[in-house]
Amino acid sequence: MSANIKLLHHHFHALYSFDTLRVRVRHTKIPACSTPMIYSQLSGICLSRSPIHPCCGCLIDLGGISRSLLVGKCVPDSLSPELSSNCSSESPQLLSNKEGSVITILRAANSFLPQVVIASTVLALIFPPSFKWFTNRYYAPALGFLMFAVGVNSSEKDFLEAFSRPTTILAGYVGQFVVKPLLGYLFGTISMTAFGLPTSLAAGIMLTSCVSGAQLSNYATFLTDPPMAPLSIVMTSLSTVTAVFVTPFLSLLLIGKKLPVDVRGMVSNIMQIVITPILTGLILNRFFPRICSAIRTFLPPLSVFVTALCVGAPLAINVVSVMSPHGLSVLLLVIAFHASAFISGFAFTGLVFHDSPDVKALQRTLSFETGMQSSLLALALANKFFLDPLVSIPPAISTVIMSLMGFSLVMLWAQRKETAVN
């Protein structure tokens, strides 16, 4: 062992009182400019790489030293300030890394949405008081918050994207406001004729089929086919904007003869719940990007929390009706309604775009757009404009069913794509 290494051995022994220190020199040369990092690494702080011998420029393998013992030691006073500052300057970097990991977790909160939906459903059925405080008056503000979150994470480019594939956008629009309302009318009629359910429940099924697309369809599309996510956002945004006029018209057309519908009030309500929050988010994103960057990190966990409340509260409030014989019949009808919508969107897209190179991805995307709709909006409208509480039961059940079925398809299709690649 050379004299220099012996001195280094003695220096470590004096500082940290190690009984043994095995130092092996590897013949790995590094540039001489790296040698200033020697003492900062050997001083006992931030030992991220093997230390370097000061004379020969070789890497030193500290086989007998536990790095966990070295980290956190104080820098000896004998070392020069500029050498010790190399380590102390890394403390803010460590804090930054920790902060970055927290931000990453917050932004990834949406990945827990399927589990949150299931947990909210189970908790609402087992212990209804946990959600009953979230009464009907909170539905509209909660939905407005979700729309605001969409606006903050969007831009005018997302809406202009519709012009790049107008035929596809039209197909999604037809599935949303033609195919699905027809299915809603079909199953609403079946509920009265075959199941003998009250007219109010049939009206709830029809109302659920008349609202715009769900923002969850964008997330489901992103999980399944990320390149299709912008297209999904454009289709959902278009259906949401035009729902101001289309939803009241369809509601009047399908259920106006059975129950009175306040079209003017519904238009005003949709403006407050959908249009204003989205425009606010877009304007904030366009003119105040720093504010958007600051709040965008916290929107995913808050959105998941609000979604959990909006899923659990309707079940908790209507748990008696849901668990009744009528509730079971409505559950089966809502499942059949959504299953038919998912299948129709998939099959319809396959027929229209069978020559498209990305037909499979388009089928999955339009299946989500057709099968998932803003049931929370239907629930808010039912609570506000219909006196009979039974009208709110189908959209309350739909809120859970369309989420569970949608994310089940996400897992199924993702697994098939992975199998096909392998």
Short mmCIF file of C-alpha atoms in Angstrom, two decimals:
data_model
loop_
_atom_site.label_atom_id
_atom_site.label_comp_id
_atom_site.label_asym_id
_atom_site.label_seq_id
_atom_site.Cartn_x
_atom_site.Cartn_y
_atom_site.Cartn_z
CA MET A 1 0.00 0.00 0.00
CA SER A 2 1.45 3.35 -1.01
CA ALA A 3 2.22 6.16 1.44
CA ASN A 4 -0.61 8.33 0.15
CA ILE A 5 -3.20 5.63 0.69
CA LYS A 6 -1.83 5.02 4.18
CA LEU A 7 -2.31 8.71 4.96
CA LEU A 8 -5.85 8.52 3.64
CA HIS A 9 -6.45 5.43 5.76
CA HIS A 10 -5.19 7.27 8.84
CA HIS A 11 -7.37 10.30 8.04
CA PHE A 12 -10.55 8.22 7.89
CA HIS A 13 -9.67 6.32 11.03
CA ALA A 14 -9.17 9.56 12.97
CA LEU A 15 -12.41 11.13 11.79
CA TYR A 16 -14.84 8.27 12.11
CA SER A 17 -13.10 5.85 14.50
CA PHE A 18 -13.48 2.84 12.23
CA ASP A 19 -11.68 -0.26 13.46
CA THR A 20 -10.89 -1.44 9.97
CA LEU A 21 -10.79 0.19 6.61
CA ARG A 22 -10.14 -1.82 3.50
CA VAL A 23 -9.14 0.34 0.59
CA ARG A 24 -8.69 -1.20 -2.85
CA VAL A 25 -7.46 0.80 -5.75
CA ARG A 26 -9.10 0.20 -9.10
CA HIS A 27 -7.15 1.18 -12.17
CA THR A 28 -9.92 3.39 -13.60
CA LYS A 29 -8.64 6.73 -14.71
CA ILE A 30 -10.81 9.81 -14.68
CA PRO A 31 -10.16 13.40 -15.75
CA ALA A 32 -8.06 15.49 -13.42
CA CYS A 33 -10.82 18.11 -13.23
CA SER A 34 -12.85 15.65 -11.16
CA THR A 35 -10.40 15.58 -8.29
CA PRO A 36 -11.90 18.60 -6.44
CA MET A 37 -14.84 16.32 -5.58
CA ILE A 38 -12.58 14.00 -3.55
CA TYR A 39 -12.77 15.61 -0.16
CA SER A 40 -16.43 16.54 -0.44
CA GLN A 41 -17.21 12.89 -1.04
CA LEU A 42 -14.83 11.59 1.58
CA SER A 43 -15.96 14.17 4.14
CA GLY A 44 -18.96 12.06 4.96
CA ILE A 45 -21.75 13.89 3.09
CA CYS A 46 -23.57 12.94 -0.10
CA LEU A 47 -21.30 10.01 -0.96
CA SER A 48 -22.91 9.34 -4.32
CA ARG A 49 -19.91 7.84 -6.14
CA SER A 50 -16.69 6.05 -5.25
CA PRO A 51 -14.06 8.55 -4.02
CA ILE A 52 -11.01 9.43 -6.10
CA HIS A 53 -7.40 9.16 -5.14
CA PRO A 54 -5.83 12.66 -5.12
CA CYS A 55 -2.52 11.64 -6.62
CA CYS A 56 -3.10 9.00 -9.29
CA GLY A 57 -6.70 9.84 -10.20
CA CYS A 58 -7.96 6.31 -9.58
CA LEU A 59 -11.36 5.31 -8.20
CA ILE A 60 -11.14 4.01 -4.64
CA ASP A 61 -13.50 1.20 -3.63
CA LEU A 62 -14.39 1.70 0.03
CA GLY A 63 -15.27 -1.89 0.59
CA GLY A 64 -15.18 -1.71 4.38
CA ILE A 65 -17.19 1.48 4.81
CA SER A 66 -20.94 1.57 4.94
CA ARG A 67 -22.22 4.51 2.95
CA SER A 68 -25.17 4.86 5.31
CA LEU A 69 -22.72 5.51 8.14
CA LEU A 70 -20.96 8.22 6.20
CA VAL A 71 -24.01 10.18 5.13
CA GLY A 72 -25.02 12.81 7.64
CA LYS A 73 -21.61 13.29 9.25
CA CYS A 74 -20.40 16.79 9.88
CA VAL A 75 -17.66 18.30 7.74
CA PRO A 76 -14.45 18.69 9.74
CA ASP A 77 -13.26 22.22 10.38
CA SER A 78 -9.90 21.36 8.85
CA LEU A 79 -11.37 21.14 5.38
CA SER A 80 -11.44 24.25 3.27
CA PRO A 81 -14.80 26.07 2.92
CA GLU A 82 -14.88 25.68 -0.85
CA LEU A 83 -14.45 21.91 -0.58
CA SER A 84 -17.10 21.43 2.06
CA SER A 85 -19.50 23.70 0.17
CA ASN A 86 -19.65 21.15 -2.63
CA CYS A 87 -21.58 18.86 -0.33
CA SER A 88 -23.66 21.40 1.52
CA SER A 89 -24.83 22.79 -1.80
CA GLU A 90 -26.45 19.45 -2.58
CA SER A 91 -28.88 19.73 0.34
CA PRO A 92 -31.26 22.01 -1.61
CA GLN A 93 -31.03 19.51 -4.45
CA LEU A 94 -32.13 16.72 -2.13
CA LEU A 95 -35.00 18.86 -0.92
CA SER A 96 -35.88 19.61 -4.52
CA ASN A 97 -35.90 15.90 -5.31
CA LYS A 98 -38.21 15.23 -2.38
CA GLU A 99 -40.48 18.06 -3.49
CA GLY A 100 -40.43 16.68 -7.01
CA SER A 101 -41.46 13.24 -5.78
CA VAL A 102 -44.39 14.73 -3.87
CA ILE A 103 -45.49 16.66 -6.95
CA THR A 104 -45.23 13.49 -9.02
CA ILE A 105 -47.45 11.65 -6.56
CA LEU A 106 -50.02 14.46 -6.60
CA ARG A 107 -50.10 14.57 -10.38
CA ALA A 108 -50.49 10.79 -10.56
CA ALA A 109 -53.49 10.81 -8.22
CA ASN A 110 -55.83 10.15 -11.16
CA SER A 111 -54.28 6.70 -11.53
CA PHE A 112 -56.09 5.69 -8.34
CA LEU A 113 -59.48 6.72 -9.69
CA PRO A 114 -60.76 3.15 -10.40
CA GLN A 115 -59.92 2.07 -6.85
CA VAL A 116 -61.47 5.24 -5.46
CA VAL A 117 -64.70 4.64 -7.37
CA ILE A 118 -64.96 1.08 -6.06
CA ALA A 119 -64.10 2.12 -2.49
CA SER A 120 -66.66 4.95 -2.56
CA THR A 121 -69.35 2.59 -3.81
CA VAL A 122 -68.66 0.00 -1.12
CA LEU A 123 -68.39 2.57 1.67
CA ALA A 124 -71.62 4.30 0.62
CA LEU A 125 -73.50 1.00 0.69
CA ILE A 126 -71.98 -0.21 3.97
CA PHE A 127 -71.93 3.09 5.88
CA PRO A 128 -74.21 5.68 4.18
CA PRO A 129 -73.64 8.45 6.79
CA SER A 130 -70.07 8.83 5.50
CA PHE A 131 -71.47 10.50 2.37
CA LYS A 132 -74.90 11.78 3.35
CA TRP A 133 -73.52 15.16 4.40
CA PHE A 134 -72.74 15.81 0.73
CA THR A 135 -76.30 16.83 -0.08
CA ASN A 136 -77.90 17.73 -3.40
CA ARG A 137 -76.94 21.39 -3.19
CA TYR A 138 -73.26 20.47 -3.56
CA TYR A 139 -73.65 18.56 -6.83
CA ALA A 140 -73.63 21.59 -9.12
CA PRO A 141 -70.55 23.26 -7.51
CA ALA A 142 -68.72 19.91 -7.50
CA LEU A 143 -69.44 19.34 -11.17
CA GLY A 144 -68.41 22.92 -11.89
CA PHE A 145 -65.08 22.27 -10.19
CA LEU A 146 -64.47 19.21 -12.38
CA MET A 147 -65.28 21.29 -15.46
CA PHE A 148 -62.89 24.00 -14.24
CA ALA A 149 -60.13 21.39 -13.87
CA VAL A 150 -60.72 20.36 -17.47
CA GLY A 151 -60.46 23.97 -18.60
CA VAL A 152 -57.21 24.56 -16.72
CA ASN A 153 -55.65 21.49 -18.35
CA SER A 154 -56.86 22.45 -21.81
CA SER A 155 -56.19 25.18 -24.34
CA GLU A 156 -57.78 26.60 -27.42
CA LYS A 157 -55.61 24.21 -29.45
CA ASP A 158 -57.50 21.25 -27.98
CA PHE A 159 -60.75 22.59 -29.34
CA LEU A 160 -59.24 23.53 -32.70
CA GLU A 161 -57.97 19.94 -32.99
CA ALA A 162 -61.49 18.98 -34.07
CA PHE A 163 -60.82 20.40 -37.53
CA SER A 164 -58.03 17.91 -38.17
CA ARG A 165 -60.44 14.91 -38.18
CA PRO A 166 -63.95 16.27 -38.75
CA THR A 167 -65.39 12.94 -39.85
CA THR A 168 -64.26 11.26 -36.64
CA ILE A 169 -65.62 14.11 -34.55
CA LEU A 170 -68.97 13.81 -36.31
CA ALA A 171 -69.04 10.06 -35.64
CA GLY A 172 -68.40 10.65 -31.95
CA TYR A 173 -71.09 13.31 -31.87
CA VAL A 174 -73.61 10.96 -33.51
CA GLY A 175 -72.78 8.27 -30.98
CA GLN A 176 -73.16 10.72 -28.10
CA PHE A 177 -76.38 12.48 -29.08
CA VAL A 178 -78.12 10.07 -31.48
CA VAL A 179 -77.20 6.46 -30.68
CA LYS A 180 -77.16 6.85 -26.91
CA PRO A 181 -80.46 8.79 -26.59
CA LEU A 182 -82.14 6.15 -28.74
CA LEU A 183 -80.78 3.48 -26.39
CA GLY A 184 -81.99 5.52 -23.42
CA TYR A 185 -85.46 5.77 -24.87
CA LEU A 186 -85.43 2.03 -25.64
CA PHE A 187 -84.45 0.96 -22.12
CA GLY A 188 -86.70 3.59 -20.53
CA THR A 189 -89.63 2.13 -22.42
CA ILE A 190 -88.59 -1.41 -21.49
CA SER A 191 -88.48 -0.36 -17.83
CA MET A 192 -92.15 0.57 -17.95
CA THR A 193 -93.49 -2.16 -20.23
CA ALA A 194 -91.42 -5.21 -19.26
CA PHE A 195 -90.43 -4.35 -15.67
CA GLY A 196 -93.49 -2.31 -14.69
CA LEU A 197 -91.37 0.47 -13.15
CA PRO A 198 -92.75 3.96 -12.40
CA THR A 199 -92.57 6.63 -15.06
CA SER A 200 -90.13 8.61 -12.93
CA LEU A 201 -87.50 5.88 -13.17
CA ALA A 202 -87.95 5.66 -16.94
CA ALA A 203 -87.50 9.42 -17.12
CA GLY A 204 -84.27 9.10 -15.13
CA ILE A 205 -82.89 6.57 -17.62
CA MET A 206 -83.81 8.79 -20.56
CA LEU A 207 -82.36 11.89 -18.91
CA THR A 208 -79.10 10.04 -18.32
CA SER A 209 -78.85 9.29 -22.04
CA CYS A 210 -79.32 12.94 -23.05
CA VAL A 211 -76.33 14.56 -21.35
CA SER A 212 -72.88 15.24 -22.79
CA GLY A 213 -69.82 13.02 -22.67
CA ALA A 214 -67.93 12.33 -19.46
CA GLN A 215 -64.48 13.73 -18.80
CA LEU A 216 -63.55 10.30 -17.48
CA SER A 217 -63.69 9.06 -21.07
CA ASN A 218 -60.68 11.28 -21.83
CA TYR A 219 -58.72 9.69 -19.01
CA ALA A 220 -59.80 6.19 -20.03
CA THR A 221 -58.67 6.92 -23.59
CA PHE A 222 -55.34 8.22 -22.34
CA LEU A 223 -54.74 5.02 -20.37
CA THR A 224 -55.62 2.82 -23.36
CA ASP A 225 -54.46 4.81 -26.40
CA PRO A 226 -52.48 7.92 -25.40
CA PRO A 227 -52.20 9.33 -28.97
CA MET A 228 -56.01 9.41 -29.12
CA ALA A 229 -56.40 11.46 -25.94
CA PRO A 230 -56.49 14.87 -27.75
CA LEU A 231 -59.20 13.58 -30.07
CA SER A 232 -61.22 12.36 -27.11
CA ILE A 233 -60.85 15.73 -25.39
CA VAL A 234 -62.10 17.55 -28.48
CA MET A 235 -65.14 15.26 -28.84
CA THR A 236 -66.06 15.55 -25.18
CA SER A 237 -65.54 19.30 -25.19
CA LEU A 238 -67.69 19.70 -28.28
CA SER A 239 -70.51 17.64 -26.81
CA THR A 240 -70.23 19.56 -23.53
CA VAL A 241 -70.44 22.95 -25.21
CA THR A 242 -73.38 22.03 -27.43
CA ALA A 243 -75.16 20.27 -24.56
CA VAL A 244 -76.48 23.71 -23.61
CA PHE A 245 -78.93 23.38 -26.49
CA VAL A 246 -78.99 19.65 -27.27
CA THR A 247 -79.68 18.23 -23.79
CA PRO A 248 -82.80 20.36 -23.11
CA PHE A 249 -84.09 19.59 -26.60
CA LEU A 250 -83.57 15.84 -26.20
CA SER A 251 -85.08 15.88 -22.70
CA LEU A 252 -88.15 17.65 -24.00
CA LEU A 253 -88.35 15.31 -26.98
CA LEU A 254 -87.98 12.08 -25.00
CA ILE A 255 -89.62 12.79 -21.64
CA GLY A 256 -91.42 16.12 -22.08
CA LYS A 257 -94.79 14.41 -22.42
CA LYS A 258 -94.28 12.39 -19.26
CA LEU A 259 -92.81 14.98 -16.90
CA PRO A 260 -92.60 18.78 -17.20
CA VAL A 261 -89.17 20.04 -18.27
CA ASP A 262 -87.99 23.62 -17.68
CA VAL A 263 -85.90 24.05 -20.83
CA ARG A 264 -84.91 27.64 -20.03
CA GLY A 265 -83.88 26.70 -16.52
CA MET A 266 -81.85 23.73 -17.81
CA VAL A 267 -80.03 25.94 -20.31
CA SER A 268 -79.18 28.43 -17.56
CA ASN A 269 -78.05 25.63 -15.25
CA ILE A 270 -75.78 24.07 -17.89
CA MET A 271 -74.26 27.49 -18.56
CA GLN A 272 -73.38 27.81 -14.87
CA ILE A 273 -72.12 24.24 -14.39
CA VAL A 274 -70.32 23.61 -17.69
CA ILE A 275 -69.63 26.63 -19.86
CA THR A 276 -68.56 29.19 -17.26
CA PRO A 277 -66.11 26.92 -15.37
CA ILE A 278 -64.49 25.66 -18.59
CA LEU A 279 -64.12 29.18 -19.99
CA THR A 280 -62.67 30.34 -16.67
CA GLY A 281 -60.08 27.58 -16.77
CA LEU A 282 -59.19 28.31 -20.40
CA ILE A 283 -58.80 32.04 -19.76
CA LEU A 284 -56.69 31.36 -16.67
CA ASN A 285 -54.51 28.97 -18.65
CA ARG A 286 -54.13 31.45 -21.51
CA PHE A 287 -53.36 34.67 -19.65
CA PHE A 288 -52.08 33.50 -16.24
CA PRO A 289 -49.93 30.42 -16.95
CA ARG A 290 -47.95 30.74 -13.70
CA ILE A 291 -51.11 30.58 -11.62
CA CYS A 292 -52.22 27.56 -13.63
CA SER A 293 -48.88 25.86 -13.08
CA ALA A 294 -49.19 26.46 -9.35
CA ILE A 295 -52.70 25.03 -9.01
CA ARG A 296 -52.49 22.33 -11.69
CA THR A 297 -50.47 20.07 -9.39
CA PHE A 298 -53.24 19.97 -6.79
CA LEU A 299 -56.15 19.54 -9.20
CA PRO A 300 -55.77 15.74 -9.76
CA PRO A 301 -56.06 14.72 -6.08
CA LEU A 302 -58.85 17.25 -5.52
CA SER A 303 -60.66 15.99 -8.61
CA VAL A 304 -60.36 12.40 -7.39
CA PHE A 305 -61.71 13.45 -3.97
CA VAL A 306 -64.63 15.36 -5.52
CA THR A 307 -65.38 12.44 -7.84
CA ALA A 308 -65.44 10.09 -4.85
CA LEU A 309 -67.98 12.34 -3.14
CA CYS A 310 -70.09 12.59 -6.29
CA VAL A 311 -70.05 8.81 -6.69
CA GLY A 312 -70.69 7.88 -3.07
CA ALA A 313 -73.22 10.55 -2.09
CA PRO A 314 -75.96 9.61 -4.57
CA LEU A 315 -75.80 5.99 -3.47
CA ALA A 316 -75.72 6.92 0.21
CA ILE A 317 -78.67 9.31 -0.10
CA ASN A 318 -80.72 6.88 -2.21
CA VAL A 319 -79.45 3.66 -0.64
CA VAL A 320 -82.95 2.60 0.43
CA SER A 321 -84.30 3.02 -3.10
CA VAL A 322 -81.25 1.44 -4.68
CA MET A 323 -81.49 -1.61 -2.44
CA SER A 324 -85.23 -1.97 -3.10
CA PRO A 325 -86.64 -4.35 -5.74
CA HIS A 326 -87.04 -1.36 -8.06
CA GLY A 327 -83.41 -0.46 -7.44
CA LEU A 328 -82.24 -3.89 -8.54
CA SER A 329 -84.31 -3.63 -11.72
CA VAL A 330 -82.90 -0.17 -12.44
CA LEU A 331 -79.38 -1.50 -11.82
CA LEU A 332 -79.86 -4.24 -14.42
CA LEU A 333 -81.34 -1.77 -16.91
CA VAL A 334 -78.52 0.73 -16.42
CA ILE A 335 -75.92 -2.02 -16.89
CA ALA A 336 -77.66 -3.13 -20.10
CA PHE A 337 -77.90 0.50 -21.28
CA HIS A 338 -74.19 1.21 -20.81
CA ALA A 339 -73.11 -2.17 -22.21
CA SER A 340 -75.17 -1.50 -25.34
CA ALA A 341 -73.65 1.99 -25.64
CA PHE A 342 -70.07 0.70 -25.36
CA ILE A 343 -70.72 -2.06 -27.91
CA SER A 344 -72.59 0.26 -30.31
CA GLY A 345 -69.78 2.83 -30.28
CA PHE A 346 -67.19 0.13 -30.94
CA ALA A 347 -69.14 -1.57 -33.74
CA PHE A 348 -70.34 1.66 -35.38
CA THR A 349 -66.78 3.00 -35.59
CA GLY A 350 -65.52 -0.28 -37.05
CA LEU A 351 -68.05 -0.07 -39.87
CA VAL A 352 -67.43 3.58 -40.71
CA PHE A 353 -63.63 3.64 -40.38
CA HIS A 354 -62.73 0.07 -41.36
CA ASP A 355 -60.11 1.35 -43.84
CA SER A 356 -58.38 3.61 -41.31
CA PRO A 357 -54.89 2.45 -40.23
CA ASP A 358 -55.73 3.18 -36.58
CA VAL A 359 -59.23 1.73 -36.67
CA LYS A 360 -58.78 -0.31 -33.46
CA ALA A 361 -57.68 2.72 -31.47
CA LEU A 362 -60.58 4.71 -32.95
CA GLN A 363 -63.01 1.96 -31.98
CA ARG A 364 -61.82 2.01 -28.39
CA THR A 365 -61.91 5.81 -28.26
CA LEU A 366 -65.44 6.16 -29.62
CA SER A 367 -66.59 3.28 -27.47
CA PHE A 368 -65.56 5.30 -24.41
CA GLU A 369 -67.20 8.42 -25.84
CA THR A 370 -70.50 6.62 -26.47
CA GLY A 371 -70.58 4.50 -23.34
CA MET A 372 -69.53 7.13 -20.78
CA GLN A 373 -71.48 10.33 -20.21
CA SER A 374 -71.68 13.04 -17.58
CA SER A 375 -74.07 11.24 -15.23
CA LEU A 376 -73.28 13.82 -12.55
CA LEU A 377 -74.80 16.48 -14.80
CA ALA A 378 -77.89 14.32 -15.27
CA LEU A 379 -78.04 13.87 -11.50
CA ALA A 380 -77.78 17.62 -10.91
CA LEU A 381 -80.53 18.27 -13.45
CA ALA A 382 -82.73 15.56 -11.95
CA ASN A 383 -82.38 16.99 -8.45
CA LYS A 384 -83.09 20.53 -9.61
CA PHE A 385 -85.89 20.16 -12.13
CA PHE A 386 -87.77 17.01 -11.11
CA LEU A 387 -89.74 16.88 -7.89
CA ASP A 388 -89.91 13.08 -7.76
CA PRO A 389 -86.70 11.77 -6.09
CA LEU A 390 -86.95 8.53 -8.09
CA VAL A 391 -85.73 10.39 -11.18
CA SER A 392 -82.29 10.75 -9.60
CA ILE A 393 -81.83 7.01 -9.01
CA PRO A 394 -80.83 6.00 -12.59
CA PRO A 395 -78.20 8.75 -12.97
CA ALA A 396 -76.92 7.97 -9.46
CA ILE A 397 -76.44 4.32 -10.41
CA SER A 398 -75.09 5.31 -13.81
CA THR A 399 -72.35 7.38 -12.18
CA VAL A 400 -70.90 4.22 -10.68
CA ILE A 401 -71.69 1.73 -13.44
CA MET A 402 -70.23 3.73 -16.33
CA SER A 403 -67.01 4.32 -14.34
CA LEU A 404 -66.63 0.67 -13.37
CA MET A 405 -67.39 -0.61 -16.86
CA GLY A 406 -65.17 2.00 -18.49
CA PHE A 407 -62.12 1.21 -16.38
CA SER A 408 -62.78 -2.52 -16.71
CA LEU A 409 -62.48 -2.04 -20.47
CA VAL A 410 -59.28 -0.05 -19.90
CA MET A 411 -57.72 -2.97 -18.05
CA LEU A 412 -59.02 -5.51 -20.60
CA TRP A 413 -57.82 -3.62 -23.68
CA ALA A 414 -54.50 -2.66 -22.11
CA GLN A 415 -53.86 -6.32 -21.28
CA ARG A 416 -54.72 -7.40 -24.83
CA LYS A 417 -52.39 -4.79 -26.32
CA GLU A 418 -49.57 -5.96 -24.05
CA THR A 419 -50.20 -9.58 -25.04
CA ALA A 420 -50.21 -8.66 -28.73
CA VAL A 421 -46.89 -6.83 -28.39
CA ASN A 422 -45.25 -9.73 -26.60
#
